[in-house]
Amino acid sequence: MESQNRPRDPAPTMDELDGDYEDLDPMAFGFACGTTMALSVGLIGMLSRVGIAEEWRGLFADMYPGFESDDGGTLAGVVWAGADGFAMGITFGWLYNVFQRGGQRR
């Protein structure tokens, strides 16, 4: 009950937060994006086997060579999507850090 009666600390102002940030780890962000893409494409590959998500499978088949509804094709799509998501995540993480610092190196 005591915590309900205590006054709350005021939220920090923008001046107090200015420059108070942490860099985004590009490798960790790359792994997160790669895993998310790989799982998404794997799910689409499995759903397309039962006639669901065929249009999505066709879309991803245009981007990832070998992506088909069979086991080998789904695995190929998962590998391509994982690599694609990983590269995208590293690039976005690096760019985020560059823009967050305003182009200045630490």
GROMACS .gro file of N, CA and C in nm:
model
  318
    1MET      N    1   0.080  -0.119   0.000
    1MET     CA    2   0.000   0.000   0.000
    1MET      C    3   0.085   0.126   0.000
    2GLU      N    4   0.205   0.119   0.054
    2GLU     CA    5   0.289   0.237   0.060
    2GLU      C    6   0.326   0.287  -0.078
    3SER      N    7   0.345   0.196  -0.174
    3SER     CA    8   0.387   0.238  -0.307
    3SER      C    9   0.279   0.319  -0.377
    4GLN      N   10   0.153   0.302  -0.339
    4GLN     CA   11   0.046   0.379  -0.401
    4GLN      C   12   0.044   0.523  -0.350
    5ASN      N   13   0.094   0.547  -0.231
    5ASN     CA   14   0.092   0.680  -0.172
    5ASN      C   15   0.216   0.762  -0.206
    6ARG      N   16   0.319   0.695  -0.255
    6ARG     CA   17   0.444   0.764  -0.288
    6ARG      C   18   0.428   0.845  -0.416
    7PRO      N   19   0.480   0.967  -0.421
    7PRO     CA   20   0.472   1.043  -0.547
    7PRO      C   21   0.563   0.980  -0.652
    8ARG      N   22   0.520   0.985  -0.774
    8ARG     CA   23   0.599   0.928  -0.884
    8ARG      C   24   0.709   1.024  -0.925
    9ASP      N   25   0.819   0.966  -0.973
    9ASP     CA   26   0.927   1.048  -1.026
    9ASP      C   27   0.879   1.109  -1.157
   10PRO      N   28   0.911   1.235  -1.180
   10PRO     CA   29   0.869   1.296  -1.306
   10PRO      C   30   0.942   1.231  -1.423
   11ALA      N   31   0.876   1.226  -1.536
   11ALA     CA   32   0.937   1.170  -1.657
   11ALA      C   33   1.053   1.259  -1.699
   12PRO      N   34   1.161   1.200  -1.752
   12PRO     CA   35   1.274   1.283  -1.795
   12PRO      C   36   1.235   1.371  -1.914
   13THR      N   37   1.294   1.487  -1.919
   13THR     CA   38   1.267   1.579  -2.030
   13THR      C   39   1.355   1.541  -2.149
   14MET      N   40   1.325   1.598  -2.264
   14MET     CA   41   1.405   1.570  -2.383
   14MET      C   42   1.549   1.616  -2.365
   15ASP      N   43   1.570   1.725  -2.292
   15ASP     CA   44   1.706   1.772  -2.267
   15ASP      C   45   1.785   1.671  -2.185
   16GLU      N   46   1.719   1.607  -2.091
   16GLU     CA   47   1.786   1.506  -2.008
   16GLU      C   48   1.816   1.380  -2.089
   17LEU      N   49   1.732   1.349  -2.188
   17LEU     CA   50   1.752   1.229  -2.268
   17LEU      C   51   1.846   1.250  -2.384
   18ASP      N   52   1.872   1.375  -2.421
   18ASP     CA   53   1.954   1.403  -2.538
   18ASP      C   54   2.091   1.337  -2.524
   19GLY      N   55   2.124   1.252  -2.621
   19GLY     CA   56   2.252   1.182  -2.620
   19GLY      C   57   2.254   1.059  -2.531
   20ASP      N   58   2.145   1.030  -2.463
   20ASP     CA   59   2.140   0.915  -2.373
   20ASP      C   60   2.073   0.799  -2.447
   21TYR      N   61   2.150   0.727  -2.527
   21TYR     CA   62   2.097   0.614  -2.603
   21TYR      C   63   2.204   0.508  -2.613
   22GLU      N   64   2.162   0.392  -2.651
   22GLU     CA   65   2.255   0.283  -2.673
   22GLU      C   66   2.250   0.243  -2.820
   23ASP      N   67   2.361   0.197  -2.871
   23ASP     CA   68   2.364   0.147  -3.007
   23ASP      C   69   2.284   0.018  -3.017
   24LEU      N   70   2.228  -0.004  -3.133
   24LEU     CA   71   2.160  -0.128  -3.164
   24LEU      C   72   2.265  -0.227  -3.212
   25ASP      N   73   2.266  -0.347  -3.161
   25ASP     CA   74   2.362  -0.448  -3.203
   25ASP      C   75   2.319  -0.501  -3.340
   26PRO      N   76   2.391  -0.466  -3.448
   26PRO     CA   77   2.350  -0.510  -3.581
   26PRO      C   78   2.347  -0.661  -3.598
   27MET      N   79   2.439  -0.732  -3.535
   27MET     CA   80   2.439  -0.879  -3.548
   27MET      C   81   2.315  -0.939  -3.482
   28ALA      N   82   2.282  -0.893  -3.363
   28ALA     CA   83   2.164  -0.945  -3.294
   28ALA      C   84   2.037  -0.911  -3.372
   29PHE      N   85   2.030  -0.789  -3.425
   29PHE     CA   86   1.914  -0.749  -3.504
   29PHE      C   87   1.908  -0.831  -3.632
   30GLY      N   88   2.024  -0.859  -3.691
   30GLY     CA   89   2.029  -0.943  -3.812
   30GLY      C   90   1.978  -1.083  -3.785
   31PHE      N   91   2.020  -1.142  -3.673
   31PHE     CA   92   1.971  -1.276  -3.638
   31PHE      C   93   1.822  -1.275  -3.612
   32ALA      N   94   1.772  -1.171  -3.547
   32ALA     CA   95   1.628  -1.161  -3.521
   32ALA      C   96   1.549  -1.150  -3.651
   33CYS      N   97   1.595  -1.066  -3.741
   33CYS     CA   98   1.526  -1.050  -3.870
   33CYS      C   99   1.536  -1.177  -3.953
   34GLY      N  100   1.653  -1.238  -3.956
   34GLY     CA  101   1.672  -1.361  -4.033
   34GLY      C  102   1.585  -1.475  -3.982
   35THR      N  103   1.577  -1.489  -3.851
   35THR     CA  104   1.494  -1.593  -3.791
   35THR      C  105   1.347  -1.569  -3.821
   36THR      N  106   1.304  -1.444  -3.810
   36THR     CA  107   1.165  -1.410  -3.838
   36THR      C  108   1.130  -1.438  -3.984
   37MET      N  109   1.216  -1.398  -4.075
   37MET     CA  110   1.190  -1.423  -4.217
   37MET      C  111   1.189  -1.572  -4.248
   38ALA      N  112   1.285  -1.646  -4.193
   38ALA     CA  113   1.292  -1.790  -4.219
   38ALA      C  114   1.168  -1.862  -4.167
   39LEU      N  115   1.124  -1.827  -4.048
   39LEU     CA  116   1.004  -1.890  -3.992
   39LEU      C  117   0.879  -1.854  -4.073
   40SER      N  118   0.871  -1.731  -4.117
   40SER     CA  119   0.756  -1.687  -4.196
   40SER      C  120   0.749  -1.760  -4.329
   41VAL      N  121   0.860  -1.770  -4.398
   41VAL     CA  122   0.862  -1.838  -4.527
   41VAL      C  123   0.840  -1.988  -4.508
   42GLY      N  124   0.894  -2.046  -4.401
   42GLY     CA  125   0.869  -2.187  -4.373
   42GLY      C  126   0.721  -2.214  -4.349
   43LEU      N  127   0.655  -2.127  -4.277
   43LEU     CA  128   0.512  -2.141  -4.252
   43LEU      C  129   0.433  -2.129  -4.382
   44ILE      N  130   0.470  -2.035  -4.467
   44ILE     CA  131   0.403  -2.021  -4.596
   44ILE      C  132   0.425  -2.145  -4.681
   45GLY      N  133   0.544  -2.201  -4.677
   45GLY     CA  134   0.571  -2.325  -4.751
   45GLY      C  135   0.486  -2.441  -4.703
   46MET      N  136   0.470  -2.453  -4.572
   46MET     CA  137   0.386  -2.561  -4.518
   46MET      C  138   0.239  -2.538  -4.549
   47LEU      N  139   0.192  -2.415  -4.538
   47LEU     CA  140   0.052  -2.386  -4.567
   47LEU      C  141   0.019  -2.405  -4.714
   48SER      N  142   0.115  -2.378  -4.801
   48SER     CA  143   0.088  -2.393  -4.944
   48SER      C  144   0.071  -2.540  -4.983
   49ARG      N  145   0.120  -2.631  -4.903
   49ARG     CA  146   0.101  -2.775  -4.931
   49ARG      C  147  -0.044  -2.817  -4.920
   50VAL      N  148  -0.121  -2.746  -4.838
   50VAL     CA  149  -0.262  -2.781  -4.820
   50VAL      C  150  -0.353  -2.683  -4.893
   51GLY      N  151  -0.295  -2.601  -4.981
   51GLY     CA  152  -0.375  -2.512  -5.063
   51GLY      C  153  -0.400  -2.374  -5.005
   52ILE      N  154  -0.337  -2.344  -4.893
   52ILE     CA  155  -0.351  -2.212  -4.833
   52ILE      C  156  -0.222  -2.134  -4.863
   53ALA      N  157  -0.233  -2.006  -4.885
   53ALA     CA  158  -0.118  -1.917  -4.904
   53ALA      C  159  -0.043  -1.944  -5.034
   54GLU      N  160  -0.111  -1.995  -5.136
   54GLU     CA  161  -0.046  -2.021  -5.265
   54GLU      C  162   0.004  -1.892  -5.329
   55GLU      N  163  -0.073  -1.785  -5.316
   55GLU     CA  164  -0.031  -1.658  -5.375
   55GLU      C  165   0.096  -1.606  -5.307
   56TRP      N  166   0.104  -1.622  -5.175
   56TRP     CA  167   0.225  -1.581  -5.103
   56TRP      C  168   0.344  -1.668  -5.143
   57ARG      N  169   0.320  -1.797  -5.160
   57ARG     CA  170   0.429  -1.886  -5.202
   57ARG      C  171   0.480  -1.843  -5.339
   58GLY      N  172   0.388  -1.808  -5.429
   58GLY     CA  173   0.429  -1.761  -5.560
   58GLY      C  174   0.510  -1.633  -5.553
   59LEU      N  175   0.470  -1.544  -5.464
   59LEU     CA  176   0.543  -1.418  -5.446
   59LEU      C  177   0.685  -1.444  -5.397
   60PHE      N  178   0.697  -1.528  -5.295
   60PHE     CA  179   0.830  -1.557  -5.242
   60PHE      C  180   0.912  -1.644  -5.337
   61ALA      N  181   0.846  -1.726  -5.419
   61ALA     CA  182   0.918  -1.807  -5.518
   61ALA      C  183   0.986  -1.717  -5.621
   62ASP      N  184   0.927  -1.601  -5.647
   62ASP     CA  185   0.991  -1.506  -5.739
   62ASP      C  186   1.118  -1.447  -5.679
   63MET      N  187   1.123  -1.437  -5.547
   63MET     CA  188   1.240  -1.377  -5.481
   63MET      C  189   1.346  -1.480  -5.443
   64TYR      N  190   1.302  -1.600  -5.404
   64TYR     CA  191   1.394  -1.700  -5.353
   64TYR      C  192   1.398  -1.820  -5.447
   65PRO      N  193   1.510  -1.839  -5.519
   65PRO     CA  194   1.520  -1.949  -5.615
   65PRO      C  195   1.499  -2.085  -5.548
   66GLY      N  196   1.419  -2.168  -5.610
   66GLY     CA  197   1.397  -2.303  -5.562
   66GLY      C  198   1.285  -2.318  -5.460
   67PHE      N  199   1.221  -2.208  -5.421
   67PHE     CA  200   1.116  -2.216  -5.320
   67PHE      C  201   0.990  -2.275  -5.383
   68GLU      N  202   0.960  -2.398  -5.342
   68GLU     CA  203   0.841  -2.470  -5.391
   68GLU      C  204   0.766  -2.528  -5.272
   69SER      N  205   0.657  -2.597  -5.300
   69SER     CA  206   0.574  -2.653  -5.193
   69SER      C  207   0.629  -2.783  -5.134
   70ASP      N  208   0.724  -2.847  -5.200
   70ASP     CA  209   0.777  -2.973  -5.147
   70ASP      C  210   0.880  -2.948  -5.037
   71ASP      N  211   0.930  -3.057  -4.976
   71ASP     CA  212   1.023  -3.043  -4.863
   71ASP      C  213   1.151  -2.968  -4.901
   72GLY      N  214   1.213  -3.008  -5.011
   72GLY     CA  215   1.338  -2.944  -5.053
   72GLY      C  216   1.318  -2.799  -5.091
   73GLY      N  217   1.206  -2.770  -5.156
   73GLY     CA  218   1.178  -2.633  -5.196
   73GLY      C  219   1.150  -2.543  -5.077
   74THR      N  220   1.079  -2.597  -4.978
   74THR     CA  221   1.053  -2.519  -4.857
   74THR      C  222   1.183  -2.491  -4.784
   75LEU      N  223   1.270  -2.590  -4.775
   75LEU     CA  224   1.400  -2.571  -4.710
   75LEU      C  225   1.483  -2.466  -4.784
   76ALA      N  226   1.481  -2.471  -4.916
   76ALA     CA  227   1.555  -2.371  -4.995
   76ALA      C  228   1.501  -2.230  -4.965
   77GLY      N  229   1.370  -2.216  -4.960
   77GLY     CA  230   1.311  -2.086  -4.930
   77GLY      C  231   1.346  -2.038  -4.791
   78VAL      N  232   1.348  -2.130  -4.695
   78VAL     CA  233   1.382  -2.094  -4.557
   78VAL      C  234   1.527  -2.045  -4.549
   79VAL      N  235   1.616  -2.113  -4.617
   79VAL     CA  236   1.757  -2.073  -4.615
   79VAL      C  237   1.775  -1.936  -4.681
   80TRP      N  238   1.715  -1.917  -4.799
   80TRP     CA  239   1.725  -1.789  -4.868
   80TRP      C  240   1.665  -1.677  -4.784
   81ALA      N  241   1.548  -1.701  -4.725
   81ALA     CA  242   1.481  -1.598  -4.645
   81ALA      C  243   1.562  -1.564  -4.520
   82GLY      N  244   1.622  -1.665  -4.457
   82GLY     CA  245   1.706  -1.640  -4.340
   82GLY      C  246   1.826  -1.554  -4.374
   83ALA      N  247   1.891  -1.587  -4.487
   83ALA     CA  248   2.007  -1.508  -4.530
   83ALA      C  249   1.966  -1.366  -4.568
   84ASP      N  250   1.854  -1.354  -4.636
   84ASP     CA  251   1.804  -1.224  -4.677
   84ASP      C  252   1.768  -1.139  -4.555
   85GLY      N  253   1.696  -1.196  -4.460
   85GLY     CA  254   1.659  -1.124  -4.339
   85GLY      C  255   1.780  -1.086  -4.255
   86PHE      N  256   1.878  -1.174  -4.250
   86PHE     CA  257   2.000  -1.147  -4.174
   86PHE      C  258   2.075  -1.027  -4.234
   87ALA      N  259   2.092  -1.029  -4.366
   87ALA     CA  260   2.162  -0.919  -4.433
   87ALA      C  261   2.085  -0.788  -4.416
   88MET      N  262   1.954  -0.794  -4.429
   88MET     CA  263   1.872  -0.675  -4.412
   88MET      C  264   1.884  -0.622  -4.269
   89GLY      N  265   1.879  -0.711  -4.170
   89GLY     CA  266   1.887  -0.669  -4.030
   89GLY      C  267   2.020  -0.605  -3.995
   90ILE      N  268   2.129  -0.663  -4.045
   90ILE     CA  269   2.261  -0.604  -4.020
   90ILE      C  270   2.269  -0.465  -4.083
   91THR      N  271   2.221  -0.453  -4.205
   91THR     CA  272   2.226  -0.324  -4.274
   91THR      C  273   2.141  -0.220  -4.201
   92PHE      N  274   2.019  -0.256  -4.165
   92PHE     CA  275   1.932  -0.162  -4.094
   92PHE      C  276   1.989  -0.127  -3.956
   93GLY      N  277   2.045  -0.225  -3.886
   93GLY     CA  278   2.103  -0.198  -3.755
   93GLY      C  279   2.221  -0.103  -3.764
   94TRP      N  280   2.306  -0.123  -3.864
   94TRP     CA  281   2.420  -0.035  -3.883
   94TRP      C  282   2.373   0.106  -3.919
   95LEU      N  283   2.277   0.115  -4.013
   95LEU     CA  284   2.225   0.247  -4.051
   95LEU      C  285   2.158   0.318  -3.934
   96TYR      N  286   2.085   0.243  -3.853
   96TYR     CA  287   2.022   0.302  -3.734
   96TYR      C  288   2.127   0.367  -3.645
   97ASN      N  289   2.235   0.295  -3.620
   97ASN     CA  290   2.341   0.349  -3.534
   97ASN      C  291   2.404   0.474  -3.595
   98VAL      N  292   2.425   0.473  -3.726
   98VAL     CA  293   2.483   0.590  -3.793
   98VAL      C  294   2.390   0.710  -3.779
   99PHE      N  295   2.261   0.691  -3.805
   99PHE     CA  296   2.166   0.801  -3.798
   99PHE      C  297   2.142   0.845  -3.655
  100GLN      N  298   2.144   0.752  -3.561
  100GLN     CA  299   2.122   0.785  -3.420
  100GLN      C  300   2.232   0.877  -3.368
  101ARG      N  301   2.353   0.854  -3.414
  101ARG     CA  302   2.466   0.937  -3.371
  101ARG      C  303   2.477   1.065  -3.453
  102GLY      N  304   2.396   1.079  -3.554
  102GLY     CA  305   2.405   1.197  -3.639
  102GLY      C  306   2.526   1.194  -3.728
  103GLY      N  307   2.572   1.074  -3.763
  103GLY     CA  308   2.688   1.060  -3.851
  103GLY      C  309   2.820   1.070  -3.780
  104GLN      N  310   2.821   1.091  -3.648
  104GLN     CA  311   2.946   1.104  -3.574
  104GLN      C  312   2.987   0.969  -3.518
  105ARG      N  313   3.115   0.942  -3.521
  105ARG     CA  314   3.168   0.818  -3.463
  105ARG      C  315   3.197   0.841  -3.316
  106ARG      N  316   3.182   0.733  -3.238
  106ARG     CA  317   3.217   0.741  -3.096
  106ARG      C  318   3.352   0.681  -3.076
   0.00000   0.00000   0.00000
